[in-house]
Coordinates of N, CA and C in Angstrom, one line a residue:
M27 N -1.2 24.7 23.5 CA 0.0 24.1 23.6 C -0.1 22.7 22.7
N28 N 1.0 22.3 22.0 CA 1.0 21.3 21.0 C 1.0 20.0 21.9
K29 N 0.3 18.9 21.4 CA 0.4 17.8 21.8 C 1.5 16.9 21.2
L30 N 2.2 16.0 21.9 CA 3.2 15.2 21.2 C 2.6 14.1 20.7
T31 N 3.1 13.7 19.5 CA 2.6 12.3 18.7 C 3.2 11.3 19.7
D32 N 2.8 10.0 19.3 CA 3.3 8.9 20.0 C 4.8 8.7 19.8
G33 N 5.2 9.0 18.5 CA 6.7 8.8 18.3 C 7.5 9.7 19.0
Q34 N 7.1 11.0 18.9 CA 7.7 12.1 19.8 C 7.8 11.8 21.3
A35 N 6.7 11.3 21.8 CA 6.6 11.0 23.3 C 7.6 9.8 23.5
R36 N 7.7 8.8 22.6 CA 8.6 7.6 22.9 C 10.0 8.2 23.0
V37 N 10.4 9.1 22.1 CA 11.7 9.7 21.9 C 11.9 10.5 23.2
Y38 N 11.1 11.3 23.6 CA 11.4 12.1 24.8 C 11.5 11.1 26.0
E39 N 10.7 10.1 26.2 CA 10.8 9.2 27.3 C 12.2 8.6 27.2
A40 N 12.6 8.2 26.0 CA 13.9 7.4 25.9 C 15.1 8.3 26.0
L41 N 14.9 9.6 25.8 CA 16.1 10.6 25.9 C 16.9 10.4 27.2
R42 N 18.1 9.9 27.0 CA 18.9 9.5 28.2 C 19.6 10.7 28.8
V43 N 20.2 11.5 27.9 CA 21.1 12.5 28.6 C 21.5 13.5 27.3
A44 N 21.6 14.8 27.6 CA 22.2 15.6 26.6 C 23.5 15.9 27.1
A45 N 24.6 15.4 26.4 CA 25.9 15.4 26.8 C 26.5 16.6 26.2
D46 N 27.8 17.2 26.6 CA 28.5 18.2 26.0 C 29.0 17.6 24.8
K47 N 29.0 18.4 23.7 CA 29.5 18.0 22.4 C 31.0 17.8 22.4
T48 N 31.5 16.9 23.2 CA 32.9 16.7 23.4 C 33.1 15.1 23.5
T49 N 34.2 14.5 23.3 CA 34.5 13.2 23.5 C 34.4 12.9 25.0
R50 N 34.8 13.7 25.9 CA 34.6 13.3 27.3 C 33.2 13.5 27.7
G51 N 32.4 14.4 27.2 CA 31.0 14.5 27.5 C 30.2 13.2 27.2
I52 N 30.4 12.7 26.1 CA 29.8 11.5 25.4 C 30.3 10.3 26.2
S53 N 31.6 10.2 26.4 CA 32.2 9.2 27.1 C 31.6 9.0 28.5
E54 N 31.5 10.0 29.2 CA 31.1 9.9 30.5 C 29.5 9.7 30.6
A55 N 28.8 10.2 29.7 CA 27.5 10.0 29.6 C 26.9 8.5 29.4
L56 N 27.7 7.9 28.6 CA 27.4 6.5 28.2 C 28.2 5.5 28.8
D57 N 29.3 5.9 29.6 CA 30.2 5.1 30.2 C 31.0 4.2 29.1
I58 N 31.4 4.8 28.1 CA 32.3 4.1 27.0 C 33.5 4.7 26.9
D59 N 34.5 3.9 26.1 CA 35.9 4.4 25.9 C 35.9 5.7 25.2
I60 N 36.8 6.5 25.4 CA 36.9 7.9 24.7 C 37.1 7.6 23.2
G61 N 37.7 6.5 22.7 CA 38.0 6.4 21.3 C 36.6 6.1 20.6
V62 N 35.7 5.4 21.3 CA 34.4 5.2 20.7 C 33.7 6.5 20.6
A63 N 33.7 7.3 21.7 CA 33.1 8.7 21.7 C 33.6 9.6 20.6
R64 N 34.9 9.4 20.3 CA 35.5 10.2 19.3 C 35.0 9.9 17.9
N65 N 34.9 8.5 17.7 CA 34.2 8.0 16.4 C 32.7 8.5 16.4
I66 N 32.0 8.6 17.4 CA 30.6 9.1 17.3 C 30.6 10.6 16.9
L67 N 31.5 11.4 17.5 CA 31.6 12.7 17.1 C 31.9 12.9 15.6
L68 N 33.0 12.2 15.2 CA 33.4 12.3 13.8 C 32.3 11.9 12.9
T69 N 31.5 10.7 13.2 CA 30.4 10.4 12.3 C 29.4 11.5 12.3
L70 N 29.1 12.2 13.5 CA 28.1 13.2 13.4 C 28.5 14.3 12.5
E71 N 29.8 14.8 12.6 CA 30.3 15.8 11.8 C 30.1 15.4 10.3
R72 N 30.3 14.1 10.0 CA 30.4 13.7 8.7 C 28.9 13.5 8.1
K73 N 28.0 13.0 8.9 CA 26.8 12.7 8.5 C 25.8 14.0 8.7
G74 N 26.2 14.9 9.6 CA 25.3 16.0 9.7 C 24.6 16.0 11.1
M75 N 23.3 16.3 11.0 CA 22.6 16.5 12.4 C 22.4 15.2 13.3
A76 N 22.4 14.0 12.7 CA 21.9 12.9 13.5 C 22.5 11.7 12.9
T77 N 22.8 10.6 13.8 CA 23.3 9.4 13.4 C 22.8 8.3 14.4
S78 N 23.0 7.0 14.2 CA 22.7 6.0 15.2 C 23.7 5.0 15.1
S79 N 24.0 4.2 16.1 CA 25.1 3.2 16.1 C 24.9 2.3 17.2
K80 N 25.4 1.0 17.0 CA 25.4 0.1 18.1 C 26.8 0.4 18.8
I81 N 26.8 0.3 20.1 CA 28.0 0.6 20.9 C 28.1 -0.5 22.0
R82 N 29.3 -1.0 22.1 CA 29.6 -1.9 23.2 C 29.9 -1.1 24.4
T83 N 29.1 -1.2 25.5 CA 29.4 -0.6 26.7 C 30.6 -1.2 27.4
R84 N 31.1 -0.5 28.6 CA 32.2 -1.1 29.3 C 31.8 -2.6 30.0
E85 N 30.4 -2.7 30.2 CA 30.1 -4.0 30.8 C 30.1 -5.2 29.7
G86 N 30.3 -4.7 28.4 CA 30.4 -5.8 27.4 C 29.2 -5.9 26.6
N87 N 28.1 -5.4 26.9 CA 26.7 -5.5 26.2 C 26.6 -4.5 25.1
Q88 N 26.0 -4.8 24.1 CA 25.7 -4.0 23.0 C 24.4 -3.4 23.1
K89 N 24.4 -1.9 22.9 CA 23.2 -1.2 22.8 C 23.2 -0.3 21.7
E90 N 21.9 0.0 21.3 CA 21.8 1.0 20.1 C 21.4 2.3 20.6
F91 N 22.0 3.4 20.1 CA 21.7 4.7 20.5 C 21.6 5.6 19.3
A92 N 20.8 6.6 19.4 CA 20.7 7.7 18.4 C 21.3 8.9 19.0
F93 N 22.0 9.6 18.2 CA 22.7 10.7 18.6 C 22.2 11.9 17.8
I94 N 21.8 13.1 18.3 CA 21.2 14.1 17.7 C 22.0 15.4 18.2
E95 N 22.4 16.3 17.1 CA 23.1 17.5 17.6 C 22.0 18.5 18.1
T96 N 22.5 19.2 19.2 CA 21.6 20.2 19.7 C 22.3 21.2 20.4
E97 N 21.8 22.0 21.2 CA 22.6 22.9 22.1 C 21.6 23.3 23.2
Y98 N 22.3 23.8 24.3 CA 21.6 24.2 25.6 C 22.0 25.6 25.9
E99 N 21.2 26.2 26.6 CA 21.6 27.7 27.1 C 22.4 27.5 28.3
V100 N 23.5 28.5 28.3 CA 24.3 28.5 29.5 C 23.7 29.8 30.2
V101 N 23.3 29.5 31.5 CA 22.9 30.5 32.3 C 23.7 30.8 33.5
G102 N 23.9 32.2 33.7 CA 24.6 32.7 34.8 C 24.1 34.0 35.4
N103 N 24.0 34.3 36.6 CA 23.5 35.5 37.2 C 22.0 35.9 36.6
N104 N 21.3 34.7 36.6 CA 19.9 34.8 36.1 C 19.7 35.4 34.7
Q105 N 20.7 35.2 33.8 CA 20.6 35.6 32.4 C 21.3 34.5 31.6
V106 N 20.9 34.5 30.4 CA 21.5 33.5 29.2 C 22.8 34.2 28.9
L107 N 23.8 33.5 29.0 CA 25.2 33.9 28.6 C 25.5 33.4 27.1
G108 N 24.9 32.4 26.7 CA 25.2 31.9 25.3 C 24.7 30.5 25.2
K109 N 24.9 29.9 24.2 CA 24.5 28.6 23.8 C 25.7 27.7 23.7
Q110 N 25.6 26.5 24.1 CA 26.7 25.4 24.2 C 26.3 24.4 23.4
P111 N 27.2 23.8 22.4 CA 26.7 22.7 21.5 C 26.6 21.4 22.4
A112 N 25.7 20.6 22.2 CA 25.4 19.4 22.9 C 25.1 18.2 22.0
V113 N 25.0 17.0 22.5 CA 24.4 15.9 21.8 C 23.4 15.2 22.5
A114 N 22.2 15.1 22.0 CA 21.2 14.4 22.7 C 21.4 12.9 22.4
I115 N 21.2 12.1 23.5 CA 21.5 10.7 23.3 C 20.2 10.0 23.7
I116 N 19.7 9.1 22.6 CA 18.5 8.5 22.7 C 18.8 6.9 22.8
D117 N 18.2 6.3 23.8 CA 18.3 4.8 24.0 C 17.3 4.2 23.0
L118 N 17.7 3.4 22.1 CA 16.8 2.8 21.1 C 16.6 1.4 21.5
P119 N 15.3 0.9 21.6 CA 15.0 -0.4 22.1 C 15.7 -1.4 21.1
P120 N 16.1 -2.6 21.5 CA 16.6 -3.5 20.5 C 15.6 -4.0 19.5
A121 N 16.1 -4.1 18.3 CA 15.1 -4.4 17.2 C 14.4 -5.7 17.5
E122 N 15.0 -6.7 18.1 CA 14.3 -7.9 18.3 C 13.0 -7.7 19.3
E123 N 13.0 -6.7 20.1 CA 11.8 -6.4 21.0 C 10.7 -5.7 20.3
V124 N 10.9 -5.2 19.1 CA 9.8 -4.5 18.5 C 9.2 -5.6 17.4
E125 N 8.1 -5.9 17.7 CA 7.4 -7.0 16.9 C 6.5 -6.3 15.8
L126 N 6.5 -6.8 14.6 CA 5.5 -6.5 13.6 C 4.1 -7.1 13.8
T127 N 3.1 -6.2 13.3 CA 1.8 -6.9 13.4 C 1.6 -7.8 12.3
P128 N 0.6 -8.8 12.4 CA 0.3 -9.7 11.3 C 0.2 -9.1 10.0
E129 N -0.5 -7.9 9.9 CA -0.7 -7.1 8.7 C 0.5 -6.6 8.1
Q130 N 1.5 -6.2 9.0 CA 2.8 -5.8 8.4 C 3.6 -7.0 7.8
W131 N 3.5 -8.2 8.4 CA 4.2 -9.3 8.0 C 3.5 -9.6 6.6
Q132 N 2.3 -9.6 6.5 CA 1.6 -10.0 5.3 C 1.9 -9.0 4.3
F133 N 2.0 -7.8 4.6 CA 2.4 -6.9 3.5 C 3.7 -7.1 2.9
L134 N 4.6 -7.3 3.8 CA 6.1 -7.7 3.4 C 6.0 -9.0 2.5
R135 N 5.2 -10.1 2.9 CA 5.1 -11.2 2.1 C 4.6 -11.0 0.7
D136 N 3.5 -10.0 0.7 CA 2.8 -9.8 -0.6 C 3.8 -8.9 -1.5
N137 N 4.5 -8.0 -1.0 CA 5.3 -7.1 -1.8 C 6.6 -7.7 -2.1
K138 N 7.0 -8.4 -3.1 CA 8.1 -9.1 -3.3 C 9.3 -8.3 -3.7
R139 N 9.0 -7.0 -3.9 CA 10.2 -6.0 -4.3 C 10.7 -5.1 -3.0
W140 N 10.5 -5.7 -1.8 CA 10.8 -4.9 -0.6 C 12.2 -4.7 -0.5
W141 N 13.1 -5.5 -0.9 CA 14.5 -5.2 -0.8 C 15.0 -4.0 -1.5
R142 N 14.3 -3.5 -2.5 CA 14.7 -2.3 -3.3 C 14.1 -1.1 -2.7
Y143 N 13.0 -1.1 -1.9 CA 12.3 0.0 -1.4 C 12.3 -0.1 0.2
R144 N 13.3 -0.4 0.7 CA 13.3 -0.6 2.3 C 13.0 0.7 3.0
T145 N 13.6 1.8 2.6 CA 13.3 3.1 3.2 C 11.9 3.6 3.2
V146 N 11.2 3.5 1.9 CA 10.0 3.9 1.6 C 8.9 2.9 2.4
L147 N 9.2 1.7 2.4 CA 8.4 0.7 3.1 C 8.4 0.8 4.6
A148 N 9.6 1.2 5.1 CA 9.7 1.5 6.6 C 8.9 2.6 6.9
K149 N 8.9 3.8 6.1 CA 8.1 4.8 6.3 C 6.7 4.6 6.4
E150 N 6.2 3.8 5.2 CA 4.9 3.3 5.1 C 4.3 2.6 6.4
M151 N 5.2 1.8 6.8 CA 4.7 0.7 8.0 C 5.0 1.7 9.3
G152 N 5.6 2.8 9.3 CA 5.8 3.6 10.5 C 6.8 3.0 11.5
L153 N 7.9 2.4 10.9 CA 8.9 1.7 11.7 C 10.3 2.4 11.6
P154 N 11.1 2.4 12.6 CA 12.4 2.9 12.3 C 13.1 1.9 11.4
K155 N 14.0 2.4 10.7 CA 14.7 1.7 9.6 C 15.4 0.4 10.2
Y156 N 16.1 0.6 11.4 CA 16.8 -0.5 11.8 C 16.0 -1.7 12.3
V157 N 14.9 -1.5 12.7 CA 13.7 -2.4 13.2 C 13.3 -3.1 11.8
F158 N 13.0 -2.3 10.8 CA 12.5 -2.8 9.6 C 13.6 -3.8 8.9
N159 N 14.8 -3.5 9.0 CA 15.9 -4.2 8.3 C 15.9 -5.5 9.1
N160 N 15.8 -5.5 10.5 CA 15.7 -6.6 11.3 C 14.6 -7.6 11.0
A161 N 13.5 -7.1 10.8 CA 12.2 -7.8 10.4 C 12.5 -8.4 9.0
L162 N 13.1 -7.7 8.1 CA 13.4 -8.2 6.8 C 14.4 -9.4 6.8
E163 N 15.2 -9.3 7.6 CA 16.2 -10.4 8.0 C 15.6 -11.7 8.4
K164 N 14.7 -11.4 9.5 CA 13.8 -12.6 10.0 C 12.9 -13.2 8.9
L165 N 12.2 -12.4 8.0 CA 11.4 -12.9 7.0 C 12.3 -13.6 5.9
R166 N 13.5 -13.1 5.7 CA 14.4 -13.9 4.6 C 14.7 -15.2 5.1
K167 N 15.1 -15.4 6.4 CA 15.5 -16.6 7.0 C 14.4 -17.5 7.0
Q168 N 13.1 -16.9 7.4 CA 11.9 -17.8 7.4 C 11.6 -18.3 6.2
M169 N 11.6 -17.5 5.0 CA 11.3 -18.0 3.6 C 12.3 -18.9 3.1
E170 N 13.6 -18.9 3.6 CA 14.6 -20.0 3.2 C 14.3 -21.2 3.7
R171 N 13.9 -21.2 5.1 CA 13.6 -22.4 5.8 C 12.4 -23.1 5.1
E172 N 11.3 -22.2 4.8 CA 10.3 -22.8 4.1 C 10.7 -23.5 2.8
K173 N 11.5 -22.9 2.0 CA 12.0 -23.4 0.7 C 12.6 -24.6 0.9
S174 N 13.6 -24.7 1.9 CA 14.2 -26.0 2.2 C 13.3 -27.1 2.5
Q175 N 12.3 -26.8 3.5 CA 11.4 -27.8 3.7 C 10.6 -28.4 2.5
D176 N 10.2 -27.3 1.6 CA 9.6 -27.7 0.4 C 10.4 -28.8 -0.4
K177 N 11.6 -28.4 -0.6 CA 12.6 -29.3 -1.3 C 12.6 -30.6 -0.7
K178 N 12.8 -30.7 0.7 CA 12.9 -32.0 1.4 C 11.6 -32.8 1.3
A179 N 10.4 -32.1 1.1 CA 9.1 -32.8 1.0 C 9.0 -33.4 -0.4
R180 N 9.5 -32.7 -1.4 CA 9.5 -33.2 -2.8 C 10.4 -34.4 -2.9
K181 N 11.6 -34.3 -2.3 CA 12.5 -35.4 -2.4 C 12.0 -36.7 -1.9
R182 N 11.2 -36.4 -0.8 CA 10.6 -37.7 -0.1 C 9.4 -38.3 -0.9
A183 N 8.8 -37.5 -1.8 CA 7.7 -37.9 -2.5 C 8.1 -38.6 -3.7

């Protein structure tokens, strides 16, 4: 039997539901408006097998989900009657909750051309792209603060 990698195990743990590949199925699974569910389906059809997006739930909070096209077997009278298209919905943790290690921060600081190679660097660091982009934004703001503090220090001197 194959063992799951850590990443696969996290995905399976986070798997929320496999909804029917219909606007109603997605809407009921996530408790969101039918129009938002329709947009998810359209994006899936346009992009292909998978997509992710931030969604505002009916309670008003935003969550990030990944959507993957899949199918499930329809069983009746103890036999498989066919396959039904479905959408696997995965709860993604907020990017702010995923912290980079000190080595990863140092790697970003040392590599000055990270903005050109975001996808490659995200893969090298083993991070989902949305977490990596959030980390880059934090780093950019931190570097701007340091730069402005240096300017203020020079003016005082």
